[in-house]
Each structure stands twice: as structure tokens, then as C-alpha cells.
mmCIF file of C-alpha atoms in Angstrom:
data_model
loop_
_atom_site.group_PDB
_atom_site.id
_atom_site.type_symbol
_atom_site.label_atom_id
_atom_site.label_comp_id
_atom_site.label_asym_id
_atom_site.label_seq_id
_atom_site.Cartn_x
_atom_site.Cartn_y
_atom_site.Cartn_z
ATOM 1 C CA UNK A 1 75.170 31.081 157.893
ATOM 2 C CA UNK A 2 73.803 31.572 154.405
ATOM 3 C CA UNK A 3 76.738 29.668 152.894
ATOM 4 C CA UNK A 4 76.229 26.800 155.371
ATOM 5 C CA UNK A 5 72.554 26.532 154.475
ATOM 6 C CA UNK A 6 73.393 26.545 150.763
ATOM 7 C CA UNK A 7 76.106 23.951 151.337
ATOM 8 C CA UNK A 8 73.607 21.756 153.157
ATOM 9 C CA UNK A 9 71.270 21.961 150.174
ATOM 10 C CA UNK A 10 73.978 21.424 147.573
ATOM 11 C CA UNK A 11 75.806 18.372 148.896
ATOM 12 C CA UNK A 12 74.923 14.706 149.215
ATOM 13 C CA UNK A 13 78.060 13.964 151.238
ATOM 14 C CA UNK A 14 76.911 12.869 154.714
ATOM 15 C CA UNK A 15 80.161 13.994 156.354
ATOM 16 C CA UNK A 16 79.776 17.523 155.006
ATOM 17 C CA UNK A 17 76.076 17.539 155.927
ATOM 18 C CA UNK A 18 76.921 16.430 159.453
ATOM 19 C CA UNK A 19 79.579 19.133 159.910
ATOM 20 C CA UNK A 20 77.327 21.850 158.466
ATOM 21 C CA UNK A 21 74.525 20.808 160.814
ATOM 22 C CA UNK A 22 76.867 20.831 163.818
ATOM 23 C CA UNK A 23 78.008 24.348 162.920
ATOM 24 C CA UNK A 24 74.425 25.562 162.436
ATOM 25 C CA UNK A 25 73.463 23.943 165.730
ATOM 26 C CA UNK A 26 76.311 25.686 167.549
ATOM 27 C CA UNK A 27 75.431 28.981 165.878
ATOM 28 C CA UNK A 28 71.855 28.638 167.125
ATOM 29 C CA UNK A 29 73.100 29.132 170.679
ATOM 30 C CA UNK A 30 72.856 32.868 169.963
ATOM 31 C CA UNK A 31 69.359 34.314 169.586
ATOM 32 C CA UNK A 32 70.355 36.673 166.774
ATOM 33 C CA UNK A 33 71.520 33.662 164.752
ATOM 34 C CA UNK A 34 68.237 31.860 165.422
ATOM 35 C CA UNK A 35 66.418 34.682 163.645
ATOM 36 C CA UNK A 36 68.940 34.802 160.803
ATOM 37 C CA UNK A 37 68.696 31.055 160.182
ATOM 38 C CA UNK A 38 64.891 31.278 160.120
ATOM 39 C CA UNK A 39 64.942 34.269 157.760
ATOM 40 C CA UNK A 40 67.269 32.388 155.389
ATOM 41 C CA UNK A 41 64.751 29.501 155.240
ATOM 42 C CA UNK A 42 67.236 27.402 157.183
ATOM 43 C CA UNK A 43 64.549 25.710 159.265
ATOM 44 C CA UNK A 44 63.002 24.011 156.258
ATOM 45 C CA UNK A 45 66.439 23.049 154.906
ATOM 46 C CA UNK A 46 67.439 21.538 158.252
ATOM 47 C CA UNK A 47 64.013 19.913 158.591
ATOM 48 C CA UNK A 48 64.535 18.343 155.188
ATOM 49 C CA UNK A 49 67.530 16.515 156.639
ATOM 50 C CA UNK A 50 65.167 14.580 158.939
ATOM 51 C CA UNK A 51 64.394 12.257 156.034
ATOM 52 C CA UNK A 52 68.097 11.521 155.504
ATOM 53 C CA UNK A 53 68.837 7.816 155.861
ATOM 54 C CA UNK A 54 72.205 8.390 157.588
ATOM 55 C CA UNK A 55 71.544 8.272 161.356
ATOM 56 C CA UNK A 56 74.312 10.772 162.238
ATOM 57 C CA UNK A 57 72.908 13.341 159.791
ATOM 58 C CA UNK A 58 69.393 12.842 161.153
ATOM 59 C CA UNK A 59 70.679 13.193 164.725
ATOM 60 C CA UNK A 60 72.552 16.414 163.936
ATOM 61 C CA UNK A 61 69.467 17.835 162.184
ATOM 62 C CA UNK A 62 67.380 17.055 165.281
ATOM 63 C CA UNK A 63 70.009 18.711 167.498
ATOM 64 C CA UNK A 64 70.036 21.818 165.306
ATOM 65 C CA UNK A 65 66.240 22.067 165.340
ATOM 66 C CA UNK A 66 66.310 21.553 169.098
ATOM 67 C CA UNK A 67 68.639 24.533 169.559
ATOM 68 C CA UNK A 68 66.592 26.598 167.122
ATOM 69 C CA UNK A 69 63.349 25.722 168.936
ATOM 70 C CA UNK A 70 64.268 28.011 171.830
ATOM 71 C CA UNK A 71 62.680 30.801 169.787
ATOM 72 C CA UNK A 72 58.848 31.094 169.599
ATOM 73 C CA UNK A 73 58.852 32.192 165.942
ATOM 74 C CA UNK A 74 61.063 29.230 165.092
ATOM 75 C CA UNK A 75 58.702 26.886 166.938
ATOM 76 C CA UNK A 76 55.898 28.050 164.653
ATOM 77 C CA UNK A 77 57.908 26.777 161.671
ATOM 78 C CA UNK A 78 59.405 23.712 163.358
ATOM 79 C CA UNK A 79 55.968 22.449 164.411
ATOM 80 C CA UNK A 80 55.374 21.144 160.877
ATOM 81 C CA UNK A 81 58.037 18.513 161.591
ATOM 82 C CA UNK A 82 56.591 17.251 164.907
ATOM 83 C CA UNK A 83 54.780 14.270 163.379
ATOM 84 C CA UNK A 84 57.923 13.263 161.494
ATOM 85 C CA UNK A 85 60.014 13.651 164.664
ATOM 86 C CA UNK A 86 57.549 11.457 166.561
ATOM 87 C CA UNK A 87 57.814 8.787 163.847
ATOM 88 C CA UNK A 88 61.602 9.058 164.013
ATOM 89 C CA UNK A 89 61.538 8.532 167.793
ATOM 90 C CA UNK A 90 59.286 5.496 167.336
ATOM 91 C CA UNK A 91 61.350 3.898 164.570
ATOM 92 C CA UNK A 92 64.847 4.682 165.854
ATOM 93 C CA UNK A 93 66.766 1.971 167.681
ATOM 94 C CA UNK A 94 65.990 1.933 171.396
ATOM 95 C CA UNK A 95 68.185 4.364 173.374
ATOM 96 C CA UNK A 96 69.967 5.553 170.228
ATOM 97 C CA UNK A 97 71.374 9.051 169.815
ATOM 98 C CA UNK A 98 68.732 9.711 167.149
ATOM 99 C CA UNK A 99 65.938 8.722 169.541
ATOM 100 C CA UNK A 100 67.334 10.902 172.333
ATOM 101 C CA UNK A 101 67.794 13.879 170.001
ATOM 102 C CA UNK A 102 64.180 13.524 168.850
ATOM 103 C CA UNK A 103 62.943 13.360 172.435
ATOM 104 C CA UNK A 104 64.922 16.480 173.351
ATOM 105 C CA UNK A 105 63.303 18.373 170.474
ATOM 106 C CA UNK A 106 59.847 17.120 171.502
ATOM 107 C CA UNK A 107 60.556 18.272 175.051
ATOM 108 C CA UNK A 108 61.193 21.824 173.854
ATOM 109 C CA UNK A 109 58.216 21.756 171.503
ATOM 110 C CA UNK A 110 55.912 20.567 174.307
ATOM 111 C CA UNK A 111 56.817 23.268 176.851
ATOM 112 C CA UNK A 112 53.690 25.149 175.796
ATOM 113 C CA UNK A 113 50.457 23.364 174.922
ATOM 114 C CA UNK A 114 50.417 24.798 171.391
ATOM 115 C CA UNK A 115 51.593 21.586 169.699
ATOM 116 C CA UNK A 116 50.494 18.843 172.114
ATOM 117 C CA UNK A 117 47.807 17.591 169.726
ATOM 118 C CA UNK A 118 50.496 16.615 167.228
ATOM 119 C CA UNK A 119 52.034 14.230 169.791
ATOM 120 C CA UNK A 120 48.889 12.325 170.848
ATOM 121 C CA UNK A 121 49.502 9.324 168.598
ATOM 122 C CA UNK A 122 52.976 8.871 170.083
ATOM 123 C CA UNK A 123 51.868 8.612 173.710
ATOM 124 C CA UNK A 124 51.876 4.774 173.628
ATOM 125 C CA UNK A 125 55.430 4.906 172.273
ATOM 126 C CA UNK A 126 56.477 7.314 175.018
ATOM 127 C CA UNK A 127 55.055 5.004 177.663
ATOM 128 C CA UNK A 128 56.810 2.015 176.071
ATOM 129 C CA UNK A 129 60.118 3.924 176.125
ATOM 130 C CA UNK A 130 59.494 4.759 179.760
ATOM 131 C CA UNK A 131 59.365 1.063 180.630
ATOM 132 C CA UNK A 132 62.006 -0.252 178.202
ATOM 133 C CA UNK A 133 64.519 2.549 177.823
ATOM 134 C CA UNK A 134 67.708 3.245 179.695
ATOM 135 C CA UNK A 135 67.773 5.901 182.387
ATOM 136 C CA UNK A 136 68.767 8.604 179.874
ATOM 137 C CA UNK A 137 65.838 7.702 177.622
ATOM 138 C CA UNK A 138 63.447 7.488 180.567
ATOM 139 C CA UNK A 139 64.436 10.955 181.789
ATOM 140 C CA UNK A 140 63.867 12.465 178.333
ATOM 141 C CA UNK A 141 60.515 10.699 177.946
ATOM 142 C CA UNK A 142 59.440 11.854 181.394
ATOM 143 C CA UNK A 143 60.172 15.458 180.423
ATOM 144 C CA UNK A 144 57.857 15.134 177.413
ATOM 145 C CA UNK A 145 55.154 13.384 179.472
ATOM 146 C CA UNK A 146 55.332 15.991 182.252
ATOM 147 C CA UNK A 147 54.878 18.741 179.671
ATOM 148 C CA UNK A 148 51.920 16.919 178.120
ATOM 149 C CA UNK A 149 50.355 16.223 181.520
ATOM 150 C CA UNK A 150 50.371 19.929 182.372
ATOM 151 C CA UNK A 151 47.678 20.369 179.712
ATOM 152 C CA UNK A 152 44.213 19.324 180.978
ATOM 153 C CA UNK A 153 43.154 18.589 177.382
ATOM 154 C CA UNK A 154 45.744 15.781 177.294
ATOM 155 C CA UNK A 155 44.541 13.963 180.438
ATOM 156 C CA UNK A 156 42.125 11.676 178.593
ATOM 157 C CA UNK A 157 44.723 10.779 175.962
ATOM 158 C CA UNK A 158 47.383 10.025 178.577
ATOM 159 C CA UNK A 159 45.094 7.858 180.693
ATOM 160 C CA UNK A 160 43.591 5.925 177.764
ATOM 161 C CA UNK A 161 46.852 5.169 175.994
ATOM 162 C CA UNK A 162 47.329 1.522 175.148
ATOM 163 C CA UNK A 163 50.741 0.301 176.165
#
């Protein structure tokens, strides 16, 4: 895992970055690896890939963070990327793999109300995706909106959103 994280930092080759991210994502299926990746500062390295201009690399970084977000301690570190993930969802092509990967990560990060405030500005985008997206996109958006709606503090923001 350490070598993968170092490889991710050391290379500019998008194909190598993509494969390293896929391997890290698969490794994150095991809780012990989630802790190891966090302890090796892997979350910030993977999060740094969110600014990559290659859509496949960005998608694989979102998938890796999504798998890593199943751990509460990891969520505490991943939450710094929520605003960037929301912007990625908003700017990605409609129904794209990048958009869906971002929505999946936001779904996991919104299971508890801890980070809902960071998603408020994206509510109009979520509602737009609900009306314009394909069924797959709509289902993912609905998961995020259901999580947000479970928090009474979000009611006003959800009802006042301009669409």
C-alpha cells in the first residue's frame, strides 16, 4: 500500500495513476487496509487526484475515497474534500461516470449529519440532476437528498432551494 501511494505521488502518467487508484480502491474493501491507507497519508494523496484533469483518474480517485469513507476516522479526513466533490458533481458532464462516482461518495458522507452543511450550496444542483438525469443519476441523487432530509436543520435549505 505504501508503494502504491508513493507511486501515485511520483508519476504523472494517467494510466499508472488510474491503475494505482483502482488497486487502492479494491484494497479499501478491507477495514484493516482503510486504517493503513489513512495512516500512510493516503487519503490526502488520493484526494489530491480530484484536481486531475483526466476524467478517468478523477473517477477512480472518487471511487477510492468512496470505499475509504466507510470508516468514521477516514470520513473525518475526507470531509475536507466535500466542497470540491460537490463542484466536481456540478461541473461533470450529465450522467457521466465522474458525476456518479462523486454522488456515491456524497451519499456515504451524508449518512450522518456531520457534514451536511458542506453540501448546502449544491442542493439546487442535486434537484436539477433529479429532473434532468438518467435513472442511475436520479437514484444516486435521491440517496443524497434522503440523507440530507433526515436532518431537521436541512429542511429550510431543501425547501428554499432555487431550481
